[in-house]
mmCIF file of C-alpha atoms in Angstrom:
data_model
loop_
_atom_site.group_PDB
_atom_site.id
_atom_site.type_symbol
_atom_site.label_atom_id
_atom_site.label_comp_id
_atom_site.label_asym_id
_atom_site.label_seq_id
_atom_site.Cartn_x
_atom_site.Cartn_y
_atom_site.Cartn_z
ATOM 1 C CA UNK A 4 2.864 5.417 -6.059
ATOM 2 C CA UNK A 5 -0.533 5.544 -7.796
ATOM 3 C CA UNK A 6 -2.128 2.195 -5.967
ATOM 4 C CA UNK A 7 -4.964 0.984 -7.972
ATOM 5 C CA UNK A 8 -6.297 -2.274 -9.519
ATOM 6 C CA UNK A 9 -3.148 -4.114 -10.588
ATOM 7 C CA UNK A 10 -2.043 -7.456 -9.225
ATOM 8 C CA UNK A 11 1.513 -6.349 -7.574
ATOM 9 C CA UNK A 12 -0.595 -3.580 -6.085
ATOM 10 C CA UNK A 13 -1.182 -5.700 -2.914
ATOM 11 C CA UNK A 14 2.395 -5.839 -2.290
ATOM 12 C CA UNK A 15 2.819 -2.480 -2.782
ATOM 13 C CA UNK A 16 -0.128 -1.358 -0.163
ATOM 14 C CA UNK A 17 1.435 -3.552 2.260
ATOM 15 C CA UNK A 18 5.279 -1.640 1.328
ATOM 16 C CA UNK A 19 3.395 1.440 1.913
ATOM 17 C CA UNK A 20 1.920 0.435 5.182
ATOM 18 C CA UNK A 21 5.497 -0.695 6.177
ATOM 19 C CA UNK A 22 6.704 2.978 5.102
ATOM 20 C CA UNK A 23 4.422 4.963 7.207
ATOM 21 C CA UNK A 24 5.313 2.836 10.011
ATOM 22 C CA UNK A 25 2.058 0.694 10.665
ATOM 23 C CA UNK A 26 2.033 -0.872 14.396
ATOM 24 C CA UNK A 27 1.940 -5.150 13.982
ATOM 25 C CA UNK A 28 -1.542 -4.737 15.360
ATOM 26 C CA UNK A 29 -2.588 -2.987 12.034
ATOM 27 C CA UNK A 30 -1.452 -5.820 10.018
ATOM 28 C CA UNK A 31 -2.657 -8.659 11.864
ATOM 29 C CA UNK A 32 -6.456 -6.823 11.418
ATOM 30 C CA UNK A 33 -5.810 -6.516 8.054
ATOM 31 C CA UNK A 34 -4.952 -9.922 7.509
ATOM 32 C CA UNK A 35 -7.936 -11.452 9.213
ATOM 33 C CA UNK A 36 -10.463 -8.700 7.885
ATOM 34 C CA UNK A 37 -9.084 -10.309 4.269
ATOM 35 C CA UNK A 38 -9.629 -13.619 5.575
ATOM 36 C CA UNK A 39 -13.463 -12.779 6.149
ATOM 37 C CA UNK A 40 -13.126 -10.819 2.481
ATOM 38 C CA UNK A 41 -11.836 -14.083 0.838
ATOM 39 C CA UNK A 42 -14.753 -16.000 2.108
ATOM 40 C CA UNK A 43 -17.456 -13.816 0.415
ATOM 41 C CA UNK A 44 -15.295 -13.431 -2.745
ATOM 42 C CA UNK A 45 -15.073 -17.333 -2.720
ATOM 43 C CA UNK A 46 -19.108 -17.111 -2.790
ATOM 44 C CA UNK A 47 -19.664 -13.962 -4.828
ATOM 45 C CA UNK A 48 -17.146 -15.284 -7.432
ATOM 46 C CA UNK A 49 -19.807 -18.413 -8.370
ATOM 47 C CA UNK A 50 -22.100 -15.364 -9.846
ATOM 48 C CA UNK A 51 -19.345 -14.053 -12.288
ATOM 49 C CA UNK A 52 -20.429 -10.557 -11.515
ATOM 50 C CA UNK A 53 -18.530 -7.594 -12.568
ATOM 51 C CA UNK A 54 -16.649 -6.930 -9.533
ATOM 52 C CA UNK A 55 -13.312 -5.774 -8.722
ATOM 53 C CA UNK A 56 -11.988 -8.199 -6.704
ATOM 54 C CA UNK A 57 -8.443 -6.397 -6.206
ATOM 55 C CA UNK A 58 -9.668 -3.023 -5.336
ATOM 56 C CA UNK A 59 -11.790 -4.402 -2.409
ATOM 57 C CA UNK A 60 -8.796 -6.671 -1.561
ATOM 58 C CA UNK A 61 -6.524 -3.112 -1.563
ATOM 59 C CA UNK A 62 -9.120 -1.343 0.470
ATOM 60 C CA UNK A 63 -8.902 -3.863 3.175
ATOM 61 C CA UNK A 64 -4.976 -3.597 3.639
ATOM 62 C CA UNK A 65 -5.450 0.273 3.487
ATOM 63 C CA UNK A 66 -9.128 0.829 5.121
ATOM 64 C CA UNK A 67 -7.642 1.799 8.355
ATOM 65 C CA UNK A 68 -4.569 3.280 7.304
ATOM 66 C CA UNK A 69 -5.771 6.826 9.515
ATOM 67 C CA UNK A 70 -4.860 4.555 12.748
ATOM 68 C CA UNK A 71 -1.640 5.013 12.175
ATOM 69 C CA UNK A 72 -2.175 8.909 13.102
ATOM 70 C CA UNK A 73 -4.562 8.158 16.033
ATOM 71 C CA UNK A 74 -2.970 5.193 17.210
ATOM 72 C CA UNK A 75 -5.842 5.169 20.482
ATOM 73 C CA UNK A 76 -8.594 4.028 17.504
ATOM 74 C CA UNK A 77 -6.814 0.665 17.638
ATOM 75 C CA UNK A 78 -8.369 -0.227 21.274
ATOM 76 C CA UNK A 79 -10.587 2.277 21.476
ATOM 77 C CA UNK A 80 -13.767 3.723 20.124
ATOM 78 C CA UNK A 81 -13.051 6.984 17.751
ATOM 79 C CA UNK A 82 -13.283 8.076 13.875
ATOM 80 C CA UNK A 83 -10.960 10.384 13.592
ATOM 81 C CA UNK A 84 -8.751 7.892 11.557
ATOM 82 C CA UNK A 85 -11.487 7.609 8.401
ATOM 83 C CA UNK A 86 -10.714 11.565 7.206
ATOM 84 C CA UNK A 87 -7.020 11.247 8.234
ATOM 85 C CA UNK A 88 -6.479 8.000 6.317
ATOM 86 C CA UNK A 89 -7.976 9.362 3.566
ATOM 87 C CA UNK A 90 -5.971 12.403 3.524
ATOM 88 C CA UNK A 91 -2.550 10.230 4.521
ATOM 89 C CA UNK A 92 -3.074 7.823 1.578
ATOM 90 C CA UNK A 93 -3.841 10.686 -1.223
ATOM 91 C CA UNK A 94 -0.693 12.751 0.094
ATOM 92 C CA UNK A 95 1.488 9.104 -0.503
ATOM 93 C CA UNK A 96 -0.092 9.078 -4.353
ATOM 94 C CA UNK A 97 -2.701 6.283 -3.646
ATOM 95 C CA UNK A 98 -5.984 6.649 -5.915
ATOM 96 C CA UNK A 99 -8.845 8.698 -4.826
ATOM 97 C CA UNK A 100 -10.903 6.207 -5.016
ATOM 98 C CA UNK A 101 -8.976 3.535 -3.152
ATOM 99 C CA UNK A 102 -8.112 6.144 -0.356
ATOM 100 C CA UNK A 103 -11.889 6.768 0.008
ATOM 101 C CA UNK A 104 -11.770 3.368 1.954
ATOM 102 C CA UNK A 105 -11.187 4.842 4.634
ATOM 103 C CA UNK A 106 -14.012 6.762 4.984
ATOM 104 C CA UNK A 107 -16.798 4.479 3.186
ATOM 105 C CA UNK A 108 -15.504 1.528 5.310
ATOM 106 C CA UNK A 109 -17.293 3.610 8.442
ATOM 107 C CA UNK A 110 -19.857 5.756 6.818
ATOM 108 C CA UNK A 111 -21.364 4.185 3.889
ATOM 109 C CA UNK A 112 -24.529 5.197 5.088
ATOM 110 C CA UNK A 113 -25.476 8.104 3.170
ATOM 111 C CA UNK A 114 -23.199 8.089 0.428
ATOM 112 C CA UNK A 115 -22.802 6.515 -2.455
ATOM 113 C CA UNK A 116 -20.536 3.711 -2.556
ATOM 114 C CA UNK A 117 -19.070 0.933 -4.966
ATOM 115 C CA UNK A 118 -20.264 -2.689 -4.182
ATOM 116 C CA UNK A 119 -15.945 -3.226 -3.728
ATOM 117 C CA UNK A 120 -16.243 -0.478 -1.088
ATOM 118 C CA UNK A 121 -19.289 -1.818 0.307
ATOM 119 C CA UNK A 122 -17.432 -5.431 0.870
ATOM 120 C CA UNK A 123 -14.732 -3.833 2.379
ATOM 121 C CA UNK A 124 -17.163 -2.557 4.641
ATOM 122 C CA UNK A 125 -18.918 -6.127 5.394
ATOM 123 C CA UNK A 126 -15.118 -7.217 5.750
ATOM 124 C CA UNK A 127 -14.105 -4.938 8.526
ATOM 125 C CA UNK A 128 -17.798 -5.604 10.908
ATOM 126 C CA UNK A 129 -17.936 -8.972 9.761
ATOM 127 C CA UNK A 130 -14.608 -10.292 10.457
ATOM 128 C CA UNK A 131 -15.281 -10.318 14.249
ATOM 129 C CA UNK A 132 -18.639 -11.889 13.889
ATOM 130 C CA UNK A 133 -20.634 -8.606 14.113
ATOM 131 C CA UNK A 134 -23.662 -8.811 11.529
ATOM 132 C CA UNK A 135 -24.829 -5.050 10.174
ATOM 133 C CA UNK A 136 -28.271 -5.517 8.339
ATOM 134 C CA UNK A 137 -28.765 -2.439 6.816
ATOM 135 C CA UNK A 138 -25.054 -3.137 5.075
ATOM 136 C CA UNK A 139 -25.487 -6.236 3.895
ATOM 137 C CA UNK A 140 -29.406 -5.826 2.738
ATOM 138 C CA UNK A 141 -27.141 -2.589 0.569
ATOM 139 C CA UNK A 142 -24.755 -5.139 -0.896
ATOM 140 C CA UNK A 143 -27.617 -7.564 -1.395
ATOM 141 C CA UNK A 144 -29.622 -4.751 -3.217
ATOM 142 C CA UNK A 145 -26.507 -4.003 -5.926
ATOM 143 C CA UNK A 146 -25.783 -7.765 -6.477
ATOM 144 C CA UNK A 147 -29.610 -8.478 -7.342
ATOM 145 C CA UNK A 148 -29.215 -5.518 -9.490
ATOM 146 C CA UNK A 149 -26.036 -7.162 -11.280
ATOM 147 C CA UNK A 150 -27.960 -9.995 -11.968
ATOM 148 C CA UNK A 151 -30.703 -8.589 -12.757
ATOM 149 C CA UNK A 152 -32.691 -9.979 -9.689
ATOM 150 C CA UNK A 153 -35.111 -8.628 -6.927
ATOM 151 C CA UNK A 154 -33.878 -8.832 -3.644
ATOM 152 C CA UNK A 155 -35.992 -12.019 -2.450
ATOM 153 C CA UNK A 156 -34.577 -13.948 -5.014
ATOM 154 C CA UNK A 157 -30.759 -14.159 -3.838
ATOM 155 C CA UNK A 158 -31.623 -12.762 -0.470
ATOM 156 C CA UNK A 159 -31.325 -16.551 1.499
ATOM 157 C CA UNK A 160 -28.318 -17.554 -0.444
ATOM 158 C CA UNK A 161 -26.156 -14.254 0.320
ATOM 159 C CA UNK A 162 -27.583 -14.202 3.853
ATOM 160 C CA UNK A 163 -26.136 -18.307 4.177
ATOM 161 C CA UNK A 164 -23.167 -16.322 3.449
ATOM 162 C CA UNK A 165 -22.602 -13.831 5.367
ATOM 163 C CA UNK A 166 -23.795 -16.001 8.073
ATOM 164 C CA UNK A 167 -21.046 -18.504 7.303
ATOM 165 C CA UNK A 168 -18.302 -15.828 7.654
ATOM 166 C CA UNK A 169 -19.486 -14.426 10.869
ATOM 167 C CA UNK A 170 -19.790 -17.815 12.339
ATOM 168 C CA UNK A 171 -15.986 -17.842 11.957
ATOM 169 C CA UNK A 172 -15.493 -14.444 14.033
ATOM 170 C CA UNK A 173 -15.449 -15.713 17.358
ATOM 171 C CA UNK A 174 -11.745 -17.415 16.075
ATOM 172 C CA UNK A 175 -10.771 -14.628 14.231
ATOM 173 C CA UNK A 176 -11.150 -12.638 16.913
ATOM 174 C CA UNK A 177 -9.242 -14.859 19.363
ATOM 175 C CA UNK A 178 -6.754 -15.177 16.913
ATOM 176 C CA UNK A 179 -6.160 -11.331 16.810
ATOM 177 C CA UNK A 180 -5.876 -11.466 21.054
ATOM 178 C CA UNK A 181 -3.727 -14.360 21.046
ATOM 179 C CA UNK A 182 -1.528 -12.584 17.966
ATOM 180 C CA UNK A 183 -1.490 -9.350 19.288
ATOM 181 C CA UNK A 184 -0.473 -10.655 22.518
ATOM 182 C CA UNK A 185 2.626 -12.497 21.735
ATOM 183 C CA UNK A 186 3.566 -9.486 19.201
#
């Protein structure tokens, strides 16, 4: 099942998900991480930049796929699920580079990552609310280079963004408590 940049491949992720047994928890955050991704894409897709839109959309339903393994990351604080998700999706024939979503979605910092990757990363802090400079000023940095921009120039408008979608997190978030709960 070689998952990768193809419009039924969303189904499929979420098939696969289903197959290794993913608790309900797993896909309500999914769903409202993508609601937070569909937000910037809505903004981001004004600037007809050459982004993958489907690949970050796949790494969101299968960023935190290594949960399933260590099902205590769900409530709890803990990484172990990044490597293991990685390793879990490559052994079920999803892409390399989609299955590195699970790590880059946590440790971006110090590798080199795709602006899709990157977004997925925004998606999964963002979602909630939280705000990680040092994140966004990194996808900020590779959209002014796409347009061929310093920083400065798109800096407001991106941060209005972002801004925008974390102003939603509070009811995400209670969304995900009142979900979970009745799950």
């Amino acid at each position: 099942m070689k998952i990768i940049d193809k419009s039924s491949a969303i189904d499929e992720a979420y098939s696969l998900l289903k197959k290794l047994e993913a608790p309900a928890c797993l896909f309500v955050h999914v769903k409202l991480v993508g609601e937070a991704l569909e937000e910037i894409i809505g903004f981001l897709s004004e600037y007809n930049l050459p982004i993958d839109y489907n690949f970050a959309r796949l790494g969101v339903v299968l960023h935190d796929a290594g949960k399933i393994i260590h099902s205590l990351e769900f409530s709890g604080p803990g990484n172990k699920h990044e490597a293991e998700g990685n390793l879990l999706l490559l052994e079920n024939e999803v892409a390399p580079e989609l299955a590195q979503c699970c790590i880059s979605h946590a440790q971006n910092d110090g590798i080199d990552c795709s602006i899709e990757e990157l977004l997925v990363a925004l998606s999964d802090s963002i979602w909630k609310g939280t705000r990680v400079e040092k994140l966004e000023l990194k996808i900020i940095d590779k959209i002014a280079a796409l347009m061929g921009k310093e920083r400065w120039d798109i800096f407001l408008e991106l941060d209005d963004c972002f801004e925008s979608v974390a102003s939603s997190g509070a009811q995400r978030l209670e969304r995900s408590k009142n979900i979970s709960n009745s799950l």
